XYZ file of C-alpha atoms in Angstrom:
661
model
C -73.739 45.382 6.229
C -70.938 43.295 7.986
C -67.629 44.854 7.664
C -65.014 42.464 6.475
C -61.531 42.543 7.954
C -59.078 42.426 4.867
C -55.812 42.299 7.023
C -53.762 39.410 6.192
C -53.127 36.885 9.317
C -49.637 36.246 10.220
C -48.782 32.847 11.352
C -47.109 32.391 14.377
C -43.473 31.112 13.655
C -43.202 27.281 14.920
C -40.031 26.933 16.746
C -38.807 23.099 16.748
C -38.519 21.534 19.857
C -35.847 19.057 21.520
C -35.276 17.181 24.595
C -31.916 17.266 26.061
C -29.564 17.611 29.222
C -28.524 20.837 30.630
C -24.976 21.909 30.835
C -24.720 24.989 33.071
C -22.286 27.754 33.524
C -21.263 29.893 36.232
C -22.959 32.916 34.625
C -26.365 31.405 34.679
C -26.552 30.700 30.875
C -27.035 26.867 29.630
C -26.116 24.693 26.867
C -28.673 21.907 26.184
C -27.378 18.847 25.075
C -29.271 16.790 22.550
C -28.395 13.166 21.918
C -27.840 12.515 18.191
C -27.066 15.924 17.492
C -23.353 17.543 17.296
C -24.446 20.914 18.157
C -25.735 22.045 21.366
C -28.346 24.776 22.144
C -27.522 28.059 23.860
C -30.149 29.723 26.325
C -29.633 32.888 27.987
C -30.009 32.823 31.734
C -33.181 34.739 31.430
C -34.903 31.880 29.381
C -33.903 28.731 31.454
C -37.006 28.427 33.504
C -34.846 27.724 36.271
C -33.179 24.682 34.632
C -30.093 23.449 36.459
C -27.178 21.521 35.239
C -28.084 18.218 34.613
C -31.780 18.436 34.487
C -33.471 17.137 31.587
C -35.352 19.643 29.548
C -37.635 20.728 26.381
C -36.021 23.386 24.475
C -37.573 25.427 21.739
C -34.803 26.489 18.979
C -35.616 30.295 18.359
C -32.723 30.997 16.236
C -30.987 28.290 13.909
C -26.900 28.112 13.301
C -25.292 30.771 11.632
C -22.014 30.581 10.294
C -20.648 32.528 13.215
C -22.844 31.756 16.116
C -24.509 28.463 17.596
C -28.327 27.847 17.693
C -30.173 29.640 20.342
C -33.449 28.830 22.164
C -35.497 28.833 25.621
C -36.380 26.146 27.771
C -40.117 25.517 27.683
C -40.175 22.705 29.995
C -38.269 20.989 32.819
C -39.016 17.290 32.202
C -37.104 16.231 35.407
C -34.805 17.614 37.990
C -31.548 15.703 37.729
C -31.475 15.012 41.829
C -27.671 15.679 41.716
C -25.805 16.948 44.657
C -24.399 20.160 44.790
C -21.352 21.079 46.915
C -21.168 24.170 48.839
C -20.576 25.819 52.055
C -23.276 26.122 54.749
C -23.962 29.726 55.741
C -26.314 30.642 58.764
C -28.000 33.690 59.898
C -30.408 33.402 62.577
C -33.423 30.831 61.414
C -32.236 31.253 57.673
C -29.531 29.100 56.005
C -28.088 29.070 52.360
C -25.671 26.623 50.739
C -23.171 29.156 49.130
C -21.865 27.726 45.876
C -18.349 28.237 44.500
C -19.291 25.941 41.502
C -18.448 25.996 37.810
C -22.021 24.542 37.090
C -24.025 26.182 39.641
C -24.310 29.909 40.197
C -27.401 29.884 42.448
C -26.967 29.499 46.302
C -29.699 26.867 47.612
C -31.831 27.880 50.444
C -32.172 25.254 53.171
C -33.724 24.753 56.753
C -31.319 25.376 59.270
C -32.830 22.631 61.857
C -32.694 20.453 58.925
C -28.767 21.068 58.509
C -28.224 21.081 62.306
C -29.830 17.703 62.516
C -27.819 16.336 59.843
C -24.570 17.050 61.693
C -23.680 20.440 59.471
C -22.231 23.572 61.382
C -21.782 26.699 59.935
C -18.492 27.052 57.639
C -18.577 23.466 56.726
C -18.574 22.089 53.098
C -21.782 19.862 52.514
C -23.790 18.500 49.727
C -27.330 19.657 49.104
C -30.149 18.531 46.774
C -32.393 20.968 45.273
C -35.890 20.092 45.887
C -37.503 23.141 43.916
C -37.590 26.288 42.540
C -40.678 28.402 42.587
C -41.661 31.080 40.399
C -40.965 34.368 41.758
C -38.391 33.261 44.104
C -34.950 34.262 43.977
C -33.074 30.907 44.733
C -33.717 27.549 44.790
C -34.519 25.279 47.933
C -33.349 22.283 48.924
C -32.015 20.025 51.712
C -28.525 18.637 52.884
C -27.662 15.091 52.370
C -24.042 14.688 53.268
C -21.624 16.778 55.524
C -18.193 16.585 53.955
C -16.255 18.632 56.451
C -14.235 21.676 56.589
C -12.875 22.942 53.651
C -9.108 22.481 52.520
C -9.101 19.276 54.150
C -7.941 16.507 51.888
C -10.865 13.981 52.495
C -13.181 16.936 52.595
C -12.111 17.860 49.079
C -12.024 14.300 47.231
C -15.269 13.599 48.995
C -16.568 16.399 47.809
C -15.524 15.773 44.074
C -17.322 12.332 44.656
C -20.667 14.008 45.873
C -20.399 16.792 43.036
C -20.730 13.620 40.524
C -23.183 11.546 42.890
C -20.568 9.163 43.469
C -20.580 6.982 46.983
C -17.487 6.862 49.108
C -18.732 3.987 51.330
C -20.990 1.069 51.089
C -23.964 0.698 53.206
C -23.839 -1.804 55.922
C -26.268 -4.060 54.150
C -23.872 -4.475 51.250
C -20.962 -4.830 53.474
C -22.881 -7.484 55.437
C -23.965 -9.558 52.395
C -20.422 -9.547 50.918
C -18.850 -10.583 54.392
C -21.171 -13.623 54.243
C -19.978 -14.760 50.920
C -17.657 -18.087 51.768
C -13.913 -18.262 51.130
C -14.000 -21.855 50.942
C -13.645 -23.536 47.611
C -15.339 -26.743 47.974
C -15.776 -29.737 45.566
C -19.221 -28.009 44.158
C -17.408 -25.112 43.219
C -15.213 -27.090 41.104
C -17.773 -28.776 38.962
C -17.410 -27.885 35.524
C -13.992 -26.270 36.029
C -10.662 -27.112 34.366
C -8.461 -27.408 37.059
C -5.428 -25.308 35.826
C -3.581 -25.162 39.463
C -0.475 -26.946 38.504
C 0.282 -24.666 35.314
C 2.742 -22.126 36.145
C 0.599 -18.679 36.583
C 1.863 -15.104 37.508
C 0.346 -11.621 37.685
C 1.724 -8.339 36.689
C 0.236 -5.250 37.925
C 0.987 -1.844 39.389
C 3.054 -1.651 42.629
C 0.288 -0.559 44.659
C -2.323 -2.408 43.438
C -4.579 -4.877 45.841
C -7.218 -6.167 43.218
C -5.350 -8.658 40.701
C -8.378 -9.583 38.342
C -6.040 -10.973 35.527
C -3.523 -13.626 35.363
C -1.386 -15.460 32.728
C -0.360 -19.246 32.821
C 2.290 -20.362 30.301
C 3.424 -24.127 29.442
C 5.433 -25.157 26.310
C 3.796 -27.941 24.481
C 5.870 -30.761 23.020
C 5.514 -29.989 19.385
C 7.222 -26.440 19.917
C 4.098 -24.383 20.400
C 2.854 -22.638 23.438
C -0.362 -22.631 26.000
C -1.045 -19.141 27.413
C -4.104 -19.170 29.555
C -5.714 -15.650 30.335
C -7.334 -16.207 33.619
C -9.934 -13.619 34.732
C -11.227 -13.292 38.503
C -14.912 -15.261 38.258
C -16.471 -12.488 40.102
C -19.804 -13.612 38.497
C -19.854 -16.761 40.317
C -19.437 -14.754 43.781
C -21.749 -11.936 43.029
C -25.057 -13.058 41.806
C -27.735 -11.021 40.276
C -30.285 -9.099 42.172
C -28.225 -9.623 45.585
C -27.380 -6.352 47.578
C -23.523 -6.319 46.194
C -25.105 -7.118 42.603
C -27.366 -3.869 42.802
C -24.435 -1.678 44.243
C -22.108 -2.738 41.592
C -24.515 -2.192 38.722
C -25.454 1.113 40.242
C -21.743 2.266 40.457
C -20.817 0.631 37.397
C -17.193 1.190 37.729
C -14.266 1.727 40.365
C -13.295 5.343 40.470
C -9.635 6.026 40.718
C -9.040 9.492 42.197
C -5.756 10.807 42.572
C -4.932 9.495 46.391
C -7.458 6.791 46.501
C -9.732 4.280 44.558
C -13.516 4.115 45.432
C -13.796 0.287 44.549
C -16.846 -1.022 42.572
C -17.289 -4.058 45.071
C -16.413 -4.213 48.902
C -12.986 -5.031 50.122
C -14.011 -8.575 51.184
C -14.381 -9.473 46.947
C -12.109 -6.765 45.385
C -9.020 -7.201 47.334
C -9.273 -10.801 48.907
C -12.006 -13.469 47.635
C -11.788 -12.197 43.820
C -8.021 -11.081 43.879
C -5.503 -13.569 42.338
C -3.043 -13.313 44.916
C -0.354 -15.455 44.894
C -0.016 -18.923 46.550
C -3.951 -18.855 47.128
C -6.377 -21.243 44.952
C -8.914 -18.754 43.036
C -11.789 -19.336 40.672
C -11.252 -17.820 37.343
C -13.242 -17.564 33.981
C -10.358 -18.330 31.567
C -9.343 -18.157 27.558
C -7.064 -20.719 26.976
C -4.938 -20.269 23.820
C -2.730 -22.566 21.729
C -0.346 -20.326 19.903
C 2.774 -20.659 17.624
C 6.146 -19.225 18.023
C 4.757 -16.701 15.396
C 2.039 -15.526 17.357
C -0.815 -17.436 15.720
C -3.315 -18.826 17.238
C -4.190 -22.560 16.566
C -7.054 -23.076 19.005
C -8.833 -21.589 21.820
C -10.776 -22.640 24.481
C -13.374 -20.572 27.293
C -14.072 -22.302 30.157
C -14.312 -21.835 34.338
C -11.348 -22.829 35.586
C -9.215 -22.886 39.027
C -5.773 -21.479 39.262
C -2.626 -20.671 41.812
C -0.844 -17.959 40.909
C 2.893 -18.784 41.409
C 4.275 -15.261 41.480
C 3.111 -11.486 41.610
C 5.082 -9.075 39.691
C 4.827 -5.369 39.703
C 5.556 -3.588 36.054
C 9.033 -2.465 37.168
C 10.148 -5.847 37.872
C 8.520 -7.533 34.789
C 10.339 -4.753 32.451
C 13.564 -5.269 34.310
C 12.858 -9.183 33.312
C 12.434 -8.068 29.492
C 15.573 -5.842 29.498
C 17.849 -8.397 31.060
C 16.562 -10.666 28.361
C 17.727 -13.721 30.573
C 15.782 -16.758 31.106
C 17.717 -18.268 34.387
C 14.265 -19.632 35.840
C 10.738 -20.585 35.206
C 9.102 -16.949 35.713
C 11.904 -15.504 33.410
C 11.361 -18.106 30.791
C 7.442 -17.324 31.079
C 7.768 -13.634 30.995
C 10.155 -13.580 28.016
C 7.814 -15.936 25.873
C 4.735 -14.269 26.793
C 6.682 -10.898 25.742
C 7.710 -12.041 22.647
C 4.368 -13.228 21.430
C 2.493 -10.226 22.749
C 4.913 -7.923 20.517
C 3.943 -10.141 17.625
C 0.188 -9.477 18.252
C 0.921 -5.707 18.802
C 2.817 -5.500 15.488
C -0.216 -7.316 13.734
C -2.784 -5.215 15.453
C -0.899 -2.097 13.609
C -0.571 -3.694 10.397
C -4.479 -4.273 10.016
C -5.133 -0.370 10.804
C -5.125 0.063 14.525
C -4.215 3.602 15.627
C -1.533 4.264 18.414
C -2.447 7.062 20.651
C 0.215 5.913 23.526
C 0.042 9.525 25.007
C 2.333 9.839 28.056
C -0.022 9.845 31.324
C 0.610 12.714 33.800
C 0.801 11.600 37.548
C 0.424 13.501 40.272
C 2.487 12.251 43.864
C 1.008 12.883 46.868
C 2.205 12.813 50.546
C 0.553 11.122 53.590
C -1.641 14.051 53.949
C -2.881 14.259 50.297
C -0.649 16.951 49.493
C 0.771 16.831 45.877
C 4.542 16.828 46.063
C 5.398 15.895 42.320
C 4.092 15.725 38.983
C 5.450 13.480 36.361
C 4.984 11.922 33.336
C 4.378 8.112 33.404
C 5.276 6.202 30.279
C 3.818 2.681 29.090
C 6.567 0.247 28.531
C 7.145 -3.407 27.235
C 5.634 -4.714 30.464
C 2.498 -2.789 29.969
C 2.068 -3.996 26.294
C 2.706 -7.611 27.448
C -0.312 -7.415 29.576
C -2.263 -5.130 27.415
C -1.937 -7.338 24.214
C -3.042 -10.626 25.909
C -6.083 -8.803 27.394
C -6.963 -7.466 24.185
C -6.679 -10.765 22.609
C -8.868 -12.354 24.943
C -11.672 -9.393 25.159
C -11.594 -9.941 21.023
C -11.930 -13.775 21.384
C -14.666 -13.549 23.622
C -16.756 -11.276 21.444
C -16.215 -13.226 18.215
C -17.117 -16.380 19.945
C -20.557 -15.277 20.785
C -20.583 -12.996 17.598
C -19.653 -16.041 15.174
C -21.569 -18.787 17.094
C -18.461 -20.245 18.371
C -16.598 -20.255 14.578
C -13.306 -18.766 14.271
C -13.858 -17.464 10.672
C -14.536 -14.014 11.810
C -18.194 -13.888 10.271
C -21.142 -12.776 12.146
C -23.610 -15.330 12.547
C -27.359 -14.550 11.645
C -28.577 -15.754 14.873
C -25.927 -14.668 17.314
C -27.131 -14.240 20.604
C -27.716 -10.600 22.160
C -24.092 -9.751 23.836
C -22.369 -6.901 25.315
C -19.901 -5.497 22.908
C -17.032 -2.522 23.253
C -17.843 -0.568 19.913
C -16.301 2.503 18.806
C -17.176 4.168 15.479
C -15.288 5.823 12.427
C -13.978 9.288 13.321
C -15.336 12.922 12.236
C -14.343 13.070 8.646
C -14.975 16.857 8.589
C -12.692 17.350 11.674
C -9.838 15.084 9.839
C -9.745 17.088 6.934
C -9.320 20.395 8.908
C -6.259 18.494 10.503
C -5.084 17.602 7.007
C -5.295 21.455 6.191
C -3.602 22.059 9.275
C -0.894 19.859 8.936
C -0.234 21.600 5.663
C 1.007 24.373 7.164
C 3.654 22.712 8.663
C 4.582 21.428 5.339
C 3.226 17.752 5.970
C 0.952 16.064 3.096
C -1.531 14.117 4.825
C -3.825 11.666 2.688
C -7.491 12.263 2.143
C -9.584 10.503 4.863
C -12.236 9.159 2.706
C -13.399 6.126 4.826
C -12.251 4.392 7.951
C -9.343 2.641 6.497
C -7.982 5.450 4.571
C -8.504 7.454 7.518
C -6.546 5.426 9.616
C -3.522 5.087 7.173
C -3.315 8.710 7.016
C -3.321 9.361 10.651
C -0.713 6.809 10.999
C 1.501 8.255 8.352
C 1.094 11.967 9.881
C 1.748 10.878 13.621
C 4.924 8.516 12.545
C 6.020 11.280 10.364
C 5.786 14.096 13.039
C 6.899 12.055 15.922
C 9.612 13.703 18.202
C 8.672 17.180 16.643
C 7.058 20.270 18.193
C 3.870 19.790 15.926
C 3.169 16.220 17.190
C 1.230 16.955 20.208
C -0.988 19.443 18.425
C -1.668 17.035 15.779
C -2.218 14.027 17.982
C -4.512 16.620 19.945
C -6.651 17.217 17.159
C -6.790 13.574 15.705
C -8.193 12.571 19.342
C -10.742 15.289 19.364
C -11.848 13.832 15.798
C -12.666 10.400 17.411
C -15.880 8.906 18.266
C -16.180 7.856 22.057
C -15.904 3.942 22.943
C -19.361 2.762 24.229
C -21.401 -0.313 25.271
C -23.877 -1.786 23.056
C -25.748 -4.763 21.856
C -25.433 -3.677 18.324
C -21.962 -4.509 17.158
C -20.068 -2.334 14.702
C -16.668 -3.235 15.614
C -13.831 -1.497 17.534
C -12.031 1.217 15.083
C -9.482 2.340 17.178
C -8.324 -1.013 17.775
C -9.245 -2.545 14.238
C -11.108 -5.200 15.850
C -14.470 -6.599 14.112
C -15.515 -7.862 17.635
C -14.714 -6.360 20.732
C -16.004 -6.879 24.362
C -15.067 -5.965 28.024
C -14.221 -9.363 29.567
C -11.189 -8.832 31.688
C -11.649 -6.556 34.573
C -14.868 -7.885 36.449
C -13.378 -6.397 39.679
C -13.696 -2.751 38.457
C -16.023 -2.754 35.683
C -19.593 -3.983 35.714
C -20.059 -4.514 31.974
C -17.167 -7.422 32.288
C -19.506 -8.911 35.074
C -22.397 -8.869 32.522
C -20.222 -10.623 29.721
C -19.037 -13.201 32.143
C -22.845 -14.158 33.145
C -23.948 -14.195 29.276
C -20.883 -15.778 28.531
C -21.646 -18.892 30.924
C -25.407 -18.758 29.902
C -24.405 -19.077 26.376
C -21.792 -21.853 26.917
C -24.290 -24.121 28.815
C -27.002 -23.732 26.058
C -29.012 -21.012 27.683
C -31.643 -19.060 25.859
C -30.986 -15.651 24.356
C -31.084 -12.353 26.764
C -33.680 -9.822 26.213
C -31.672 -7.664 23.743
C -33.654 -4.550 24.637
C -33.321 -4.851 28.341
C -29.400 -5.500 27.812
C -29.321 -2.402 25.573
C -30.714 -0.271 28.465
C -27.904 -2.014 30.840
C -25.509 -1.097 27.863
C -26.356 2.761 28.307
C -26.327 2.902 32.084
C -22.832 1.323 32.392
C -21.496 3.918 29.566
C -23.067 6.714 31.447
C -21.376 5.270 34.781
C -17.928 5.278 33.136
C -18.449 8.868 31.763
C -19.113 10.213 35.243
C -16.378 8.127 36.650
C -13.973 9.616 34.459
C -15.295 13.120 34.870
C -14.771 12.609 38.576
C -11.213 11.179 38.193
C -10.344 14.114 35.879
C -11.677 16.375 38.342
C -9.511 15.114 41.307
C -6.524 15.461 38.958
C -7.339 18.868 38.188
C -7.791 20.014 41.962
C -4.283 18.165 42.854
C -2.731 20.297 39.990
C -4.048 23.674 40.770
C -2.975 22.942 44.698
C 0.293 22.298 43.357
C 0.636 25.305 41.419
C -0.815 27.787 44.327
C 3.013 28.445 45.688
C 4.000 29.257 41.930
C 1.642 32.038 41.353
C 3.910 34.855 39.931
C 6.536 32.151 38.352
C 7.048 32.024 34.656
C 7.250 28.819 32.364
C 7.702 27.844 28.871
C 4.716 26.229 27.246
C 2.945 24.804 24.082
C -0.627 26.210 23.154
C -2.782 23.039 23.713
C -6.293 24.316 23.286
C -8.160 27.025 21.980
C -11.946 28.595 22.537
C -13.792 31.907 21.811
C -12.756 33.076 25.080
C -9.117 31.751 26.027
C -6.079 29.988 24.923
C -4.976 26.972 26.736
C -1.313 26.270 27.402
C 0.646 23.456 28.902
C 3.968 24.158 30.601
C 6.982 22.508 31.112
C 7.814 20.030 32.578
C 4.929 19.123 34.286
C 2.229 19.610 31.456
C -0.119 21.390 33.708
C -2.875 23.351 31.621
C -3.952 26.817 32.490
C -5.920 29.426 30.457
C -4.630 32.693 29.081
C -8.001 34.704 28.751
C -8.232 36.717 25.205
C -9.374 39.713 27.406
C -5.952 39.583 29.082
C -3.645 39.847 25.723
C -3.345 43.576 25.642
C -1.397 43.640 22.363
C -4.613 42.854 20.155
C -8.264 41.817 19.883
C -8.050 38.150 18.877
C -10.670 36.227 16.884
C -11.281 32.416 17.181
C -10.720 30.610 13.659
C -11.999 27.154 14.706
C -11.525 25.871 10.814
C -8.137 26.609 11.138
C -7.076 25.995 14.928
C -5.858 29.518 15.423
C -6.492 32.831 17.069
C -5.885 35.792 14.861
C -5.343 39.349 15.773
C -7.716 42.122 14.343
C -4.992 44.843 14.145
C -2.059 43.203 13.596
C -2.921 40.024 11.964
C -0.710 38.027 14.428
C -1.690 34.397 14.829
C -1.316 31.750 17.814
C -1.966 28.031 16.599
C -2.091 24.671 18.215
C 1.562 23.657 19.060
C 2.856 27.081 19.157
C 5.591 27.855 22.027
C 4.994 30.489 24.329
C 6.214 31.999 27.994
C 3.672 32.559 30.454
C 3.540 33.629 33.963
C 0.858 31.820 36.676
C -1.488 34.615 37.393
C -4.281 32.847 39.593
C -4.505 29.416 41.224
C -8.278 29.255 42.202
C -8.565 25.848 44.503
C -12.137 25.952 44.973
C -13.137 26.358 41.107
C -10.047 24.164 40.252
C -8.901 26.820 37.708
C -5.695 27.794 36.511
C -5.051 31.210 34.930
C -1.931 32.413 33.007
C -0.676 35.414 31.552
C 0.710 35.579 28.377
C 4.477 36.791 28.356
C 6.058 36.212 25.000
C 5.924 34.077 22.012
C 8.954 31.703 21.693
C 10.557 31.448 18.354
């Protein structure tokens, strides 16, 4: 008789799987970022299957999030290698070669073929960029090849090129692209003028930074007989010169945006276009795409017209010169009259914008001044002034008008048309209400009564009230930091949800086509629709929006990295010195402090605070000592000593000296 097995079979646990992008640490463990999910998945170094930073992987979640720990998992498949460049130092021993890593996101050295390295022009000790070709099972390190030779470590050009290589950003144009740009004619013919408004007789001026070379926007001014004003916002007509599918267009799309490192600009377009042909330089005829407004002295827009134009700028001002005109308040010539009239209208636009719910995060920007060799010599705060606001408000008005024009079918009623044609919008969603509720609780510790954030409108009102009440007080920066972290990221999309931060129902990017590819896309769509053209394919356009948003993030990361590098370089001779500072951020492994007066941020590792063992209380934005109960909160004043300035890894370590009452 056959014996029956009566033991219960246990079902194997099925782990949920997701596709995400790898974010790697210098210790070898990774976090998998999954699109559409707030929480990432932690993966131990032993369970990564040799996935590297930027790779797309399939991850199985083996343990769900507990109250005090994040989700954990393991990589089950590497779907796609990122193809990104890793920067390191070439080291050779006989016929063997490695690129030695000193990166925060790449803990493994890369084996390379020495002959290939030498053929590429590399020499031992040089900084190079390498791409990983693979990582076979059983091998201790990945293998790859050198794609660029950057130079010797410590040289300014080497380090800036290394940052660009790290983010897969080019620092030069291929010959084909340069030649294509050089072949574009600078002459404006009668054919070029067809369908354009001739605005070369209008008084026109530009306001830009003193060191700017690409002037992609200008304002024209004319007082009308009835007392109203005609204000023209004129934008370089890049799309007229850069045609779809050409070598220049393909390169511009791939770059997505110009990149602004501390000591240089890496332009989206070759110099012939960005600094000459499309730059609205004074006393030169230029082709533009313009939005022309008739406005009352009270800032009401009575009419607007969108058209291709030709202009001739009469005057070029930098922001300091424009600011001087505004502060003097005297209109003794045509330029001063135009600047002051536009300024008064801009301030009305600005006031109205905040009245309807716009949020003002007008934080001072820290700038690094470098000498001719790229060495940082000064760190200072740069504040926006009225001259900046003048230009900003008219650019916002033009961007908003163009988006509304397409979305409403040309009507000025603010209602989206059911048959609106596909378009590129700049959208910004509502904030994270849970984080705002945390801010509300945090603010109460300082005696502030912040209103509840039940919806987008009430959230904006509550934030404005809190920031207004705390302005000029020590806790203001902490409140603003938390508020900024609660905000969604602005992106490009064909699905218009409005722009929360600006309080606009319709918004796009139209005003900077020299440095942003989405603006060029907007110009093309606008020209097409103004001429009665058929709708663009929405799915194709959405794919382009995603690409543009990704390129924007990469450029922003590179820009921040270059600033961080120069700040660490600036602090190298200050190791051992003490500074007063403010707690600016917290994690489970450290406390971030911004020192005065430069606002340079470094980290105090929790393991280095000997007085107690501190736990991170994320809900209340504080660190709490286990034994003594002492707490550190955002905004607390402390004194630190600069302990270490690691230039290769762009890290600053501070040592806590004392708390300042």
